[in-house]
Coordinates of C-alpha atoms in Angstrom, one line a residue:
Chain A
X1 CA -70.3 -24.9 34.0
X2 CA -70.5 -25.4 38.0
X3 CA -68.0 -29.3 37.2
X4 CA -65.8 -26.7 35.0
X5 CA -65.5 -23.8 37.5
X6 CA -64.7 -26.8 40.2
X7 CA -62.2 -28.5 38.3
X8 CA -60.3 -25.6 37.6
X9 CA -60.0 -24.4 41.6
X10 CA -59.0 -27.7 42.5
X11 CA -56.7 -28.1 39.6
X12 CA -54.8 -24.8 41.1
X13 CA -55.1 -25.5 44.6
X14 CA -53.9 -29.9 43.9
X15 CA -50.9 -28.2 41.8
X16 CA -49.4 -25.7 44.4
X17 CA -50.3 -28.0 47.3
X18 CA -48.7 -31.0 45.9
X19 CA -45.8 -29.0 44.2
X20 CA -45.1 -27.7 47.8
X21 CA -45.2 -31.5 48.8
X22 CA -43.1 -32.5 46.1
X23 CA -40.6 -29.6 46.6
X24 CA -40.1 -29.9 50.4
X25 CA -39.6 -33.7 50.4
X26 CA -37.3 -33.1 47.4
X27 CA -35.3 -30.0 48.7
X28 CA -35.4 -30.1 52.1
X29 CA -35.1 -34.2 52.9
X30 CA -30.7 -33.2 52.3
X31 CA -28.1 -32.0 54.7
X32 CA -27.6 -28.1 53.4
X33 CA -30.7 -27.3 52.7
X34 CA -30.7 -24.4 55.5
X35 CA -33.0 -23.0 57.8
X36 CA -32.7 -26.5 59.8
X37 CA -32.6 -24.0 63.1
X38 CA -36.3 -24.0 62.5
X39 CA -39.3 -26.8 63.1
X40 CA -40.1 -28.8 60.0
X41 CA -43.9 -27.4 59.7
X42 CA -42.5 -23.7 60.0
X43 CA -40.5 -24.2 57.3
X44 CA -43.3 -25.9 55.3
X45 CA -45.6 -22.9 55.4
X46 CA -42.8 -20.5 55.0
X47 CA -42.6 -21.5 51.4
X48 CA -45.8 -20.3 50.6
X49 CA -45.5 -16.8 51.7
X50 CA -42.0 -16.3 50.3
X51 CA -39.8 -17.0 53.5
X52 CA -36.8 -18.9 52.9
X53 CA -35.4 -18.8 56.5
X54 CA -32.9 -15.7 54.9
X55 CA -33.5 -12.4 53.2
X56 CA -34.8 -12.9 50.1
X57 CA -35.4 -10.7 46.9
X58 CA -38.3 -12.3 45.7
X59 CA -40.6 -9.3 45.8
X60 CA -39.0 -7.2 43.4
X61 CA -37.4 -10.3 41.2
X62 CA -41.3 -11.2 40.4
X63 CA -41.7 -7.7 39.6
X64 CA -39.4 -8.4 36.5
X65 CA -40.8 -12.0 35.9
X66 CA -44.5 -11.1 36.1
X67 CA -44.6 -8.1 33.6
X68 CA -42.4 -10.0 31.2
X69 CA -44.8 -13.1 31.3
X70 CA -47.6 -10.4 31.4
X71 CA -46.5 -8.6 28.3
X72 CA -45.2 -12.2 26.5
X73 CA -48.9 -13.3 26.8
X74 CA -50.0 -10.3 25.2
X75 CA -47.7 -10.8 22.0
X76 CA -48.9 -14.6 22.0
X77 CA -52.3 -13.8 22.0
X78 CA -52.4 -10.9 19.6
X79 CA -49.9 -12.8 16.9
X80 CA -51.4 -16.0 17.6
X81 CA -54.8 -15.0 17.5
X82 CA -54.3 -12.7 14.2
X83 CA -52.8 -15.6 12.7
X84 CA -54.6 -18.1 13.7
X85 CA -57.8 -16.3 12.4
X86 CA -56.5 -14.8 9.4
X87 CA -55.8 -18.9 8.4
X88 CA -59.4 -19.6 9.0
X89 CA -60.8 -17.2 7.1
X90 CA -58.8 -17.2 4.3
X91 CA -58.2 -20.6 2.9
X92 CA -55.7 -21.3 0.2
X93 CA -52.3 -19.1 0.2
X94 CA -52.9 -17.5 3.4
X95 CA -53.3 -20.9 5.6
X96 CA -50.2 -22.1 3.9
X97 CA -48.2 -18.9 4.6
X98 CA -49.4 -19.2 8.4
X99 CA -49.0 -23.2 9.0
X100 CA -45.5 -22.4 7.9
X101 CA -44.7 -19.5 9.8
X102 CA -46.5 -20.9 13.0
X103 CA -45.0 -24.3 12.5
X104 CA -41.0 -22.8 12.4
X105 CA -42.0 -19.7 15.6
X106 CA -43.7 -22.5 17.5
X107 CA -40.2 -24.3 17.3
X108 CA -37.8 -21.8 17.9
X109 CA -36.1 -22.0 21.7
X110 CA -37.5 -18.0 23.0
X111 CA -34.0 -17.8 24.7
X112 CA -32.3 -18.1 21.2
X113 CA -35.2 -15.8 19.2
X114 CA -34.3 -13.4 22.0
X115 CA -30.2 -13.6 21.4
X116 CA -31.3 -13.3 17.5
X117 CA -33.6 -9.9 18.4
X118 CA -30.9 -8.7 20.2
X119 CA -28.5 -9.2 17.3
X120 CA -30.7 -7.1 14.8
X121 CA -32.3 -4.5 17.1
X122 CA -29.7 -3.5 19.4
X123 CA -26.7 -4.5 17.4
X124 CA -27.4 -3.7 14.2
X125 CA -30.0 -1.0 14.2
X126 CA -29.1 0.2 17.9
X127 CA -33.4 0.6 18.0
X128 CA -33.2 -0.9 21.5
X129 CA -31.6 -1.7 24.9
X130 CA -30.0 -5.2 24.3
X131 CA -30.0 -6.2 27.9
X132 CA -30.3 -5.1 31.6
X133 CA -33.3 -3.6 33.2
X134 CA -34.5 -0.2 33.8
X135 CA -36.3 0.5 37.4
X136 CA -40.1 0.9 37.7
X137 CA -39.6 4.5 38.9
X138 CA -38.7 4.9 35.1
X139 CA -41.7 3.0 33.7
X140 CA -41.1 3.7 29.8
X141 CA -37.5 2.9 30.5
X142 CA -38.9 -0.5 32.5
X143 CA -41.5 -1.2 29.5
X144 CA -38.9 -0.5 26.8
X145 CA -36.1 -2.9 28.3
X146 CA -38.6 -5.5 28.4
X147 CA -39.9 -4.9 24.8
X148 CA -37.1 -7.5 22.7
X149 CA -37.4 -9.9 26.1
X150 CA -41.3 -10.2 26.0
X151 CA -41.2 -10.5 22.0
X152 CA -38.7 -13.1 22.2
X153 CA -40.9 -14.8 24.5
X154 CA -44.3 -14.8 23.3
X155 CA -43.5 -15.2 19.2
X156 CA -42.7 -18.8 20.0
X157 CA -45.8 -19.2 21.8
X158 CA -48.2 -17.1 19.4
X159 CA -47.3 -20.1 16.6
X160 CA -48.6 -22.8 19.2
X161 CA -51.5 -20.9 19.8
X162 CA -51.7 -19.7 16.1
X163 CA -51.8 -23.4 15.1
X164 CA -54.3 -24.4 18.1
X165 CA -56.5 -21.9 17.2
X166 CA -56.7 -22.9 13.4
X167 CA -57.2 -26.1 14.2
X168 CA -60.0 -25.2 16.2
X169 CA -61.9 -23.4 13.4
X170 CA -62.0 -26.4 11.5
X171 CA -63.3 -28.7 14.4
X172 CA -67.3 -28.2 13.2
X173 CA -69.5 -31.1 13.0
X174 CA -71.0 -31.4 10.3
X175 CA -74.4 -32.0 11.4
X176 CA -74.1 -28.2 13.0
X177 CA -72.8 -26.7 9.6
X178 CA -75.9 -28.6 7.8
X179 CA -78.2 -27.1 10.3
X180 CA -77.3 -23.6 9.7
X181 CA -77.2 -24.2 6.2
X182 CA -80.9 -25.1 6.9
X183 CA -81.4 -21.6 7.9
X184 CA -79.9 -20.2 4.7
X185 CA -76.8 -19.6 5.8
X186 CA -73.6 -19.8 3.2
X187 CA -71.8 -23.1 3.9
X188 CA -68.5 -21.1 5.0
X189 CA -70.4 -18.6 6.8
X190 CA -72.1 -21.4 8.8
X191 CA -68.9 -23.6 9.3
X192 CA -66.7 -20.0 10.4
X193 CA -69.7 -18.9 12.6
X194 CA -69.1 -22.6 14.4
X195 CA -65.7 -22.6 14.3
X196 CA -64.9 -19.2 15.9
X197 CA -68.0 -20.3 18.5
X198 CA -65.5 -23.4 19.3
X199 CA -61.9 -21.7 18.9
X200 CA -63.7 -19.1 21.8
X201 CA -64.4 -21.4 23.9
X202 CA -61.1 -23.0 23.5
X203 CA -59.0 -19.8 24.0
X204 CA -59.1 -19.1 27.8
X205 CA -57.7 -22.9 28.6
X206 CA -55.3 -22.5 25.7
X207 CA -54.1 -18.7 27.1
X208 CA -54.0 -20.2 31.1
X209 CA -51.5 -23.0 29.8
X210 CA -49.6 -20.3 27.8
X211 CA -49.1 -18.3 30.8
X212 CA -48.0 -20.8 32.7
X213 CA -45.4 -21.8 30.4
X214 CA -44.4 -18.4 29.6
X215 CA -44.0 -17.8 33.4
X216 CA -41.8 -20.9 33.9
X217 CA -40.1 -20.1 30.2
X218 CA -39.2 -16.4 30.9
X219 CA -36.1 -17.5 33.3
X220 CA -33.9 -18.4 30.3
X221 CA -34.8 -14.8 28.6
X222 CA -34.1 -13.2 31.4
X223 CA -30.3 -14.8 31.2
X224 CA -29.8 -13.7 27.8
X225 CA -31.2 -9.9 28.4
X226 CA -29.5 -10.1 32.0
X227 CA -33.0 -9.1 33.6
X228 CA -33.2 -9.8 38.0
X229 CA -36.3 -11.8 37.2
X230 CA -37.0 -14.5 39.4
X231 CA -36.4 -17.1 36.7
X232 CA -32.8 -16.3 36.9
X233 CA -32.7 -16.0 40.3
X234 CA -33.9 -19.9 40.6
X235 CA -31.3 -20.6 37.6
X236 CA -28.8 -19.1 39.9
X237 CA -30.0 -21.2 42.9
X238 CA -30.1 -24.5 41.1
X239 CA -26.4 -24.3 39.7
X240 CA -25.1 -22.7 43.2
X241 CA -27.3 -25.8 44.8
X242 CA -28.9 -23.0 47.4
X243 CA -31.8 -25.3 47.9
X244 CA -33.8 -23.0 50.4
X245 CA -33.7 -20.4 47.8
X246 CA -34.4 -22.9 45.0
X247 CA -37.4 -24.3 46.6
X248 CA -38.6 -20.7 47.7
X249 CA -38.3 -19.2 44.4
X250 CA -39.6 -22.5 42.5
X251 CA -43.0 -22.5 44.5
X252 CA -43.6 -18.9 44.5
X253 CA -43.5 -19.2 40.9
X254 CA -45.5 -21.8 40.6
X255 CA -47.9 -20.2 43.2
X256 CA -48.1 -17.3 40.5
X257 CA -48.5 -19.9 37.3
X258 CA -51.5 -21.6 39.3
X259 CA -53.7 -18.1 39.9
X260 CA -53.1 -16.8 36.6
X261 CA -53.9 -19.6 34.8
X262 CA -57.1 -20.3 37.2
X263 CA -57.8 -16.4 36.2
X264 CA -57.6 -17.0 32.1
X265 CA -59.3 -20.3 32.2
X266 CA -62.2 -18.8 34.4
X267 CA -62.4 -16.5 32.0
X268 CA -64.0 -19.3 29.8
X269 CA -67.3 -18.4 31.9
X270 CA -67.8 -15.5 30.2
X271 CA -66.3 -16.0 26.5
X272 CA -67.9 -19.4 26.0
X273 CA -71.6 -19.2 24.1
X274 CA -72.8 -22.5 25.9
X275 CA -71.3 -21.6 29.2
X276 CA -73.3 -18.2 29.1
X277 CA -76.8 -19.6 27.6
X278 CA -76.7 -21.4 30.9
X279 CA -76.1 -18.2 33.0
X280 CA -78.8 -16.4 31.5
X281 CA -82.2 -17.2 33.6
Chain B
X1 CA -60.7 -33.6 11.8
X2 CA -60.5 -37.1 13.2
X3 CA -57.9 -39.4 12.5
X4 CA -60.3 -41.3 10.8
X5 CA -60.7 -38.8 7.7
X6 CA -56.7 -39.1 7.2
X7 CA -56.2 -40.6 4.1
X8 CA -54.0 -43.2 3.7
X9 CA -51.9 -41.8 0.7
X10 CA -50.1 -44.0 -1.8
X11 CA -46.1 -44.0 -2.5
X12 CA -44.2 -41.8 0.4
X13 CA -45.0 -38.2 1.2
X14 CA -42.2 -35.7 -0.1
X15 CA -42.5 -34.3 3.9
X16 CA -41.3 -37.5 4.9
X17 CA -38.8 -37.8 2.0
X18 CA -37.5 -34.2 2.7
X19 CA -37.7 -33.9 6.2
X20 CA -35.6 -37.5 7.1
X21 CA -33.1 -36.3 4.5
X22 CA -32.2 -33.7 6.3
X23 CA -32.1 -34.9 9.7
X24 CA -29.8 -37.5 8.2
X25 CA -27.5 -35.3 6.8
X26 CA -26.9 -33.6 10.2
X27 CA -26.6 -36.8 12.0
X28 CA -24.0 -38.3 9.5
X29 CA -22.0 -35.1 9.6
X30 CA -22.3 -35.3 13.5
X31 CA -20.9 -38.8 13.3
X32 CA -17.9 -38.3 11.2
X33 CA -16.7 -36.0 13.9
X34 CA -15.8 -39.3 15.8
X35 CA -13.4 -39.9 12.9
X36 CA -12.7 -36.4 11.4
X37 CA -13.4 -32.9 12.1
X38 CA -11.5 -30.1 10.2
X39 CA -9.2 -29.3 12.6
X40 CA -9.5 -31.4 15.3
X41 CA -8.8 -30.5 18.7
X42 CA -5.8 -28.1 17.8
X43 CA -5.2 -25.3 19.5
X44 CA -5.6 -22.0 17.9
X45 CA -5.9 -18.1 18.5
X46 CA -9.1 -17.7 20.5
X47 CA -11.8 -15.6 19.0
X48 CA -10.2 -15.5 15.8
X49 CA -12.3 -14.4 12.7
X50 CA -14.7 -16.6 10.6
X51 CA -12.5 -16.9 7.3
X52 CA -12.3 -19.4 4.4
X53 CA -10.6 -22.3 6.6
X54 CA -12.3 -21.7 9.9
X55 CA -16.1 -21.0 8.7
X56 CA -17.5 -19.9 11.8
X57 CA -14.2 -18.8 13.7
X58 CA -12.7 -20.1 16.5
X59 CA -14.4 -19.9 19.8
X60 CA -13.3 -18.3 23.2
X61 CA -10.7 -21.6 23.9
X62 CA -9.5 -21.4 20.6
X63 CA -11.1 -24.5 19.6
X64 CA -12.2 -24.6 15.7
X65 CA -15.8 -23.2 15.4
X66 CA -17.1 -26.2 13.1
X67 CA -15.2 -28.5 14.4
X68 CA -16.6 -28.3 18.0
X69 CA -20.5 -27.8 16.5
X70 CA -20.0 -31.3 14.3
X71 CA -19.2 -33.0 18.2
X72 CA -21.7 -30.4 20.0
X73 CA -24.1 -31.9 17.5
X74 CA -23.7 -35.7 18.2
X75 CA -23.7 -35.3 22.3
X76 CA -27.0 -33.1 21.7
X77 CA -28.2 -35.9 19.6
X78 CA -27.0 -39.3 21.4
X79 CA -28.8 -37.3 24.6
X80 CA -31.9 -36.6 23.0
X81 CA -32.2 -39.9 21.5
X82 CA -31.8 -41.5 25.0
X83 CA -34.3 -40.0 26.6
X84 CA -36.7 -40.3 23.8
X85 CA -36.2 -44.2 23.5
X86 CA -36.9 -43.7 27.4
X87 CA -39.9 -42.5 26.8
X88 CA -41.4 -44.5 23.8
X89 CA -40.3 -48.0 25.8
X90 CA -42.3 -46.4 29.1
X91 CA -45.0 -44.1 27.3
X92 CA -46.1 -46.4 24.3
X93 CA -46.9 -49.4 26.5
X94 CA -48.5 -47.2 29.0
X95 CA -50.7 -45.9 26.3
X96 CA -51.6 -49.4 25.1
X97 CA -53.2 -50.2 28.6
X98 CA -54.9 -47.0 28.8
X99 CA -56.5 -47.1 25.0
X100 CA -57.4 -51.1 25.8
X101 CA -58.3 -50.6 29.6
X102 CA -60.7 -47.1 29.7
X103 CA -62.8 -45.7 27.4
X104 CA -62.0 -43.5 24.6
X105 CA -60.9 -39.8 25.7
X106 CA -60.6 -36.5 23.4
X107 CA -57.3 -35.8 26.0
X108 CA -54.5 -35.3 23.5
X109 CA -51.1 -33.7 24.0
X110 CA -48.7 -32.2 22.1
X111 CA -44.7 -32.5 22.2
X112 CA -43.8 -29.2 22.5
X113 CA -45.4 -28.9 25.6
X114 CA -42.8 -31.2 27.4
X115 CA -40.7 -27.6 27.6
X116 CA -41.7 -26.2 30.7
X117 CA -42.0 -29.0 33.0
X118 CA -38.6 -30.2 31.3
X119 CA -37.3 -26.8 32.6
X120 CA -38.9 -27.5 35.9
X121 CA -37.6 -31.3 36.4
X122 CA -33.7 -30.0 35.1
X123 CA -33.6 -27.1 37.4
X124 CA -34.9 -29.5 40.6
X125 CA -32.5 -32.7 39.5
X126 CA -29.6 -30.2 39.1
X127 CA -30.2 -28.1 42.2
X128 CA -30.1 -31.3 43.6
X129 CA -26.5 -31.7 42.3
X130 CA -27.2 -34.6 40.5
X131 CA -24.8 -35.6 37.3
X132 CA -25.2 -33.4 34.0
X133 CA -26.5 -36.4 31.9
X134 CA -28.9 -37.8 34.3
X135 CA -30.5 -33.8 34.7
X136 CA -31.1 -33.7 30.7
X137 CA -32.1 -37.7 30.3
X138 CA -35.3 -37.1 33.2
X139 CA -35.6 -33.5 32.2
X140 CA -36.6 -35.3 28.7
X141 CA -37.7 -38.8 29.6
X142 CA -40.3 -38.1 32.1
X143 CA -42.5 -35.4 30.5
X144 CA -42.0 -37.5 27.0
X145 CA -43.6 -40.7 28.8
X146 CA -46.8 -39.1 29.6
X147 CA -47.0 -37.3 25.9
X148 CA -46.2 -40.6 24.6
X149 CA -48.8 -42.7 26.5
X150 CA -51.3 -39.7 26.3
X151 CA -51.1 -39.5 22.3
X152 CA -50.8 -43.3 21.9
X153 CA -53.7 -43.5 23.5
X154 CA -55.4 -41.1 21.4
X155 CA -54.3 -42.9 18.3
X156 CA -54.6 -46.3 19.4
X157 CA -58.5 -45.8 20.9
X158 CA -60.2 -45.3 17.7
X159 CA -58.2 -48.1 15.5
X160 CA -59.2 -50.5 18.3
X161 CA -62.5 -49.9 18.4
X162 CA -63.0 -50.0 14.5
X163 CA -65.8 -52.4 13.3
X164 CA -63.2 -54.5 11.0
X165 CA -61.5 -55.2 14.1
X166 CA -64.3 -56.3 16.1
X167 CA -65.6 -58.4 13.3
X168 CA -62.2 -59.9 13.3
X169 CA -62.2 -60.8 16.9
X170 CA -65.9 -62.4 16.6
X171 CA -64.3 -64.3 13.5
X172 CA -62.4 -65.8 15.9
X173 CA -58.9 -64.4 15.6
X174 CA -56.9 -63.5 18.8
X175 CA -56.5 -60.2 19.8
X176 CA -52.7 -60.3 19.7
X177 CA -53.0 -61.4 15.8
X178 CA -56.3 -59.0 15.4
X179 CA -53.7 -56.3 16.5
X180 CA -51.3 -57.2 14.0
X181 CA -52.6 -57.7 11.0
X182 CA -55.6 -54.6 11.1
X183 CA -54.4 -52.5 13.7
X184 CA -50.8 -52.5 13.5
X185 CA -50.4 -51.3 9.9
X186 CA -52.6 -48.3 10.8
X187 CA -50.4 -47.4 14.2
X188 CA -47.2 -48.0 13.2
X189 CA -46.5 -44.8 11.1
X190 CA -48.6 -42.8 13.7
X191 CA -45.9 -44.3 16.8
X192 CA -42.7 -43.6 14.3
X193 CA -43.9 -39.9 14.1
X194 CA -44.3 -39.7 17.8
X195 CA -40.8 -41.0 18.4
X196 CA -39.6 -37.8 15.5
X197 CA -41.8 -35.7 17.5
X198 CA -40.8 -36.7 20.9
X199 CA -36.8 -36.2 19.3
X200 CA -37.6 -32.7 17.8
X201 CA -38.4 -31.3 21.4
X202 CA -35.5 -33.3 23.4
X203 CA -33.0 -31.5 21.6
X204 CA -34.9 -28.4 22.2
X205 CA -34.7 -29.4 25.8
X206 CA -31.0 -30.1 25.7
X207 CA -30.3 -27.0 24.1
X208 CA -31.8 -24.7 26.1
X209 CA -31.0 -26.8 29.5
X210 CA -27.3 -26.7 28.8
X211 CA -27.8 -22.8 27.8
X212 CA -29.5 -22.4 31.4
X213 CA -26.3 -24.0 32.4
X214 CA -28.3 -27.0 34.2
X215 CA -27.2 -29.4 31.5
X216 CA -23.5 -30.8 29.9
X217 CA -20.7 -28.8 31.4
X218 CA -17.5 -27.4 30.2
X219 CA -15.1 -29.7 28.9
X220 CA -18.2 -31.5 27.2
X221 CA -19.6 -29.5 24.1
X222 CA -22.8 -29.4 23.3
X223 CA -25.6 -27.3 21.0
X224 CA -26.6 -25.7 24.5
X225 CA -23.6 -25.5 26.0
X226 CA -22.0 -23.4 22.6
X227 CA -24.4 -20.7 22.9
X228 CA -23.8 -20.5 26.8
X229 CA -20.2 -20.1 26.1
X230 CA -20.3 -18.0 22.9
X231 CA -22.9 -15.4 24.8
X232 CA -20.7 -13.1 26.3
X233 CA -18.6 -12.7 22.8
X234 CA -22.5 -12.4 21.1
X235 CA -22.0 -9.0 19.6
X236 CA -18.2 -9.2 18.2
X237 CA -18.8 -13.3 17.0
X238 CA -22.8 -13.3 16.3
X239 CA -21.7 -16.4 14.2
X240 CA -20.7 -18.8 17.4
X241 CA -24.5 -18.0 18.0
X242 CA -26.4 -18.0 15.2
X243 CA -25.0 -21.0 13.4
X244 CA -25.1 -23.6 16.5
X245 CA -29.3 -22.8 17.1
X246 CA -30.0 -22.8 13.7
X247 CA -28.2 -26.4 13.7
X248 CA -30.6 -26.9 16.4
X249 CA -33.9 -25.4 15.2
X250 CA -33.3 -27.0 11.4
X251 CA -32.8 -30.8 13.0
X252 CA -35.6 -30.0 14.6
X253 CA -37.7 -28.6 11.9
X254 CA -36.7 -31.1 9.7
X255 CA -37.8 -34.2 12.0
X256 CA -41.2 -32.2 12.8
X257 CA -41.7 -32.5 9.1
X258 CA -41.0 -35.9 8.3
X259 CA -43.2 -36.7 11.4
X260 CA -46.1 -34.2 10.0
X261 CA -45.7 -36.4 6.8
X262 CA -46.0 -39.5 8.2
X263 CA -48.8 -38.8 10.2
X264 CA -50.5 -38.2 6.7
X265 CA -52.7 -34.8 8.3
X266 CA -52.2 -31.4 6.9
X267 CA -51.8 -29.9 10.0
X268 CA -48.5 -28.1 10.1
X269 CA -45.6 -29.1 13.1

């Protein structure tokens, strides 16, 4: 548990160090890339607290990104999880039913689910707002406009984890299922018992990889529901070649991406059966 | 389940059979667009109405709505199938040396998770102003090496280290010719579904990189680049929307299942 716990804090700390490597030899190596007024080192550590050498928005642009990603990952793991163990447990029609419908979510683009959504529930049915973003000071205005935009999101992503998750269930060795059956326990009671011990321990890793690429994925939702997320802001950046504002707005979100996905993975420690015999003295 | 317990089934899968059809289908109908298109480039009323001799209308330049998806769909795939040779050529040869080199790891990978850092790679090469093509051929290239290598390691490890094999190699026979006759039979199916896979998620790249507008550029036409264009007119022409991603999502669909077939599991895409 102690290797695990380590791997995972140097994982986060090697990817936003070396991303801020990569990033300022990339982005700041060019003529243009502004803030030259300032030593090379200042502007090095300014990326990691947000300070592009200008004004920025950052601040309230991740207060957009983050609850989208937030919310995304909470319709990825509900769906995904639901479907995921509703295939395990009941072979035959309903695994089918599920491969299927994981298989076609887990391959739809979110930004074009999301122009789809916006087609049926704010065209059509006029159930929802179809784009723009309500102020926090509103917060069921906030929560509602990000309602289609964090479904569009996280659907594609609860078939990934739908299908990671059923797959999971039926990694059991045999040897385990034989040994339960030992103990009179029904073969498929002793092989689900396994399996959901396995998927468990699987989930945190599987959710910490899902967040970070909902985080990084929620800049193209944003452009289709015209939310100021920070995803869009960075779009923006990249086509206007603002490179100080690209490689602000790029590390900040992968500053974000990197804790939240050490969070959910450490999460592991408590979820995991084998992780917590060891904790217990 | 291992790769192992995959049963090597007789005759060709109906997966395979269906999902190849289709993707052919599309890819002939993109080709003849380098011949014929319905209406060519003409220039007609912008916007106008889906109707019996333009299907899907006309879009905001007045080109014909089918006409421009049947040469949207050939850049998206030409593109796509560029950086995915990329990557096999790099990847598959990486993962050799890794399977033959180190020992056996449970590390696997799966295509669909070369989206994000695709979307990172596209939005640093094209901040960096660098030309549309080369953006969308690293965006795709460089995550699909390291799926590539990762799952032809995966696949390769265990055929390698098969008794037959070794019993071949104490027989005597070379490893180049061990490789081929017990090994290669046994990999090659698995490699030709990780080049469909690998092509099922580069359009998905190039779609949604040319949507983000980091990708092929107006004059060009592309899948992405159609639903860019056609956003702003989403609610009066939902078709100039719906109808270019579903091209998208079916090619892709459709290769995901020939690839699902081939590898011979019944795991789903």
């Amino acid at each position: 548990m102690r290797d695990y716990v380590l791997t995972r804090l140097v994982l986060a700390v090697g990817a936003v160090l070396g991303a801020a490597v990569l990033l300022f030899l990339f982005l700041d190596v060019l003529p243009g890339a502004g803030g030259a007024d300032r030593p090379a080192w200042a502007r090095f550590l300014g990326l990691f607290v947000g300070d592009t050498g200008a004004p920025n928005t950052f601040g309230e642009r991740l207060a957009v990104t983050l609850p989208l990603a937030l919310l995304a990952l909470l319709v990825a793991g509900a769906v995904g999880a639901g479907l995921g163990l509703a295939a395990g447990r009941y072979r035959g029609l309903v695994d089918r039913l599920v491969r299927v419908l994981s298989g076609v979510l887990a391959l739809l683009p979110p930004f074009w689910l999301g122009m789809l959504l916006a087609l049926l529930f704010a065209g059509l049915l006029k159930l929802l707002p179809a784009s723009g973003f309500v102020p926090w000071s509103n917060p069921l205005g906030a929560l509602a406009s990000l309602l289609l935009p964090s479904l569009a999101l996280g659907l594609p992503y609860a078939g990934q984890l739908a299908l990671r998750i059923r797959r999971d269930l039926g990694r059991v060795a045999e040897r385990d299922v034989q040994r339960l059956r030992a103990d009179g326990i029904a073969a498929f009671e002793a092989s689900w018992q396994l399996g959901l011990a396995r998927a468990l321990a699987e989930l945190p890793q599987a959710m910490a990889r899902t967040f970070g690429a909902l985080l990084i994925g929620a800049a193209l939702v944003e452009s289709v529901f015209f939310l100021p997320g920070l995803g869009r802001q960075i779009l923006g950046a990249a086509e206007q070649h603002d490179l100080a504002l690209l490689r602000g707005g790029l590390l900040l979100l992968i500053m974000v991406a990197a804790f939240g996905m050490l969070l959910l993975a450490l999460l592991r420690v408590l979820v995991d059966p084998a992780f917590r015999a060891e904790l217990r003295p | 389940m291992t790769l192992e317990a995959a049963s090597v089934r007789p005759g060709i899968d109906l997966r395979v059979v269906l999902g190849a059809a289709l993707a052919l289908i599309i890819a002939i109908l993109a080709l003849t667009s380098l011949a014929w298109t319905p209406h060519g480039a003409a220039s007609l009323t912008p916007l106008a109405e889906p109707d019996a001799i333009h299907w899907i209308g006309t879009d905001a330049t007045g080109r014909d709505g089918a006409s421009v998806l049947m040469a949207a769909t050939l850049t998206t795939l030409l593109l796509a199938i560029f950086g995915t040779l990329a990557s096999l050529f790099v990847g598959i040869p990486m993962g050799v040396a890794l399977a033959l080199r180190l020992p056996p790891s449970n590390r696997t990978a799966h295509a669909i998770g070369m989206l994000p850092p695709a979307l990172l790679i596209g939005v640093l090469v094209s901040g960096l102003a660098a030309p549309a093509n080369l953006t969308l051929f690293l965006a795709i290239a460089l995550p699909g090496v390291v799926v590539a290598a990762v799952i032809t390691r995966r696949i390769l490890a265990p055929l390698w280290h098969r008794d037959y094999v070794t019993a071949a190699r104490l027989a005597g026979l070379r490893p180049l010719a061990a490789a081929q006759r017990h090994v290669l039979p046994r990999l090659l199916p698995q490699l030709v579904a990780l080049g469909l896979e690998l092509l099922a998620v580069a359009i998905l790249i190039e779609v949604s990189l040319s949507f983000a507008g980091l990708g092929v550029l107006p004059p060009g036409a592309s899948l992405g680049l159609m639903l860019r264009e056609a956003q702003q007119f989403m609610t009066i022409r939902p078709l100039l929307i719906v109808v270019p991603g579903a091209v998208a999502v079916v090619t892709a669909l459709a290769l995901m299942l020939a690839a699902s077939g081939l590898r011979g599991t019944r795991h789903g895409a």
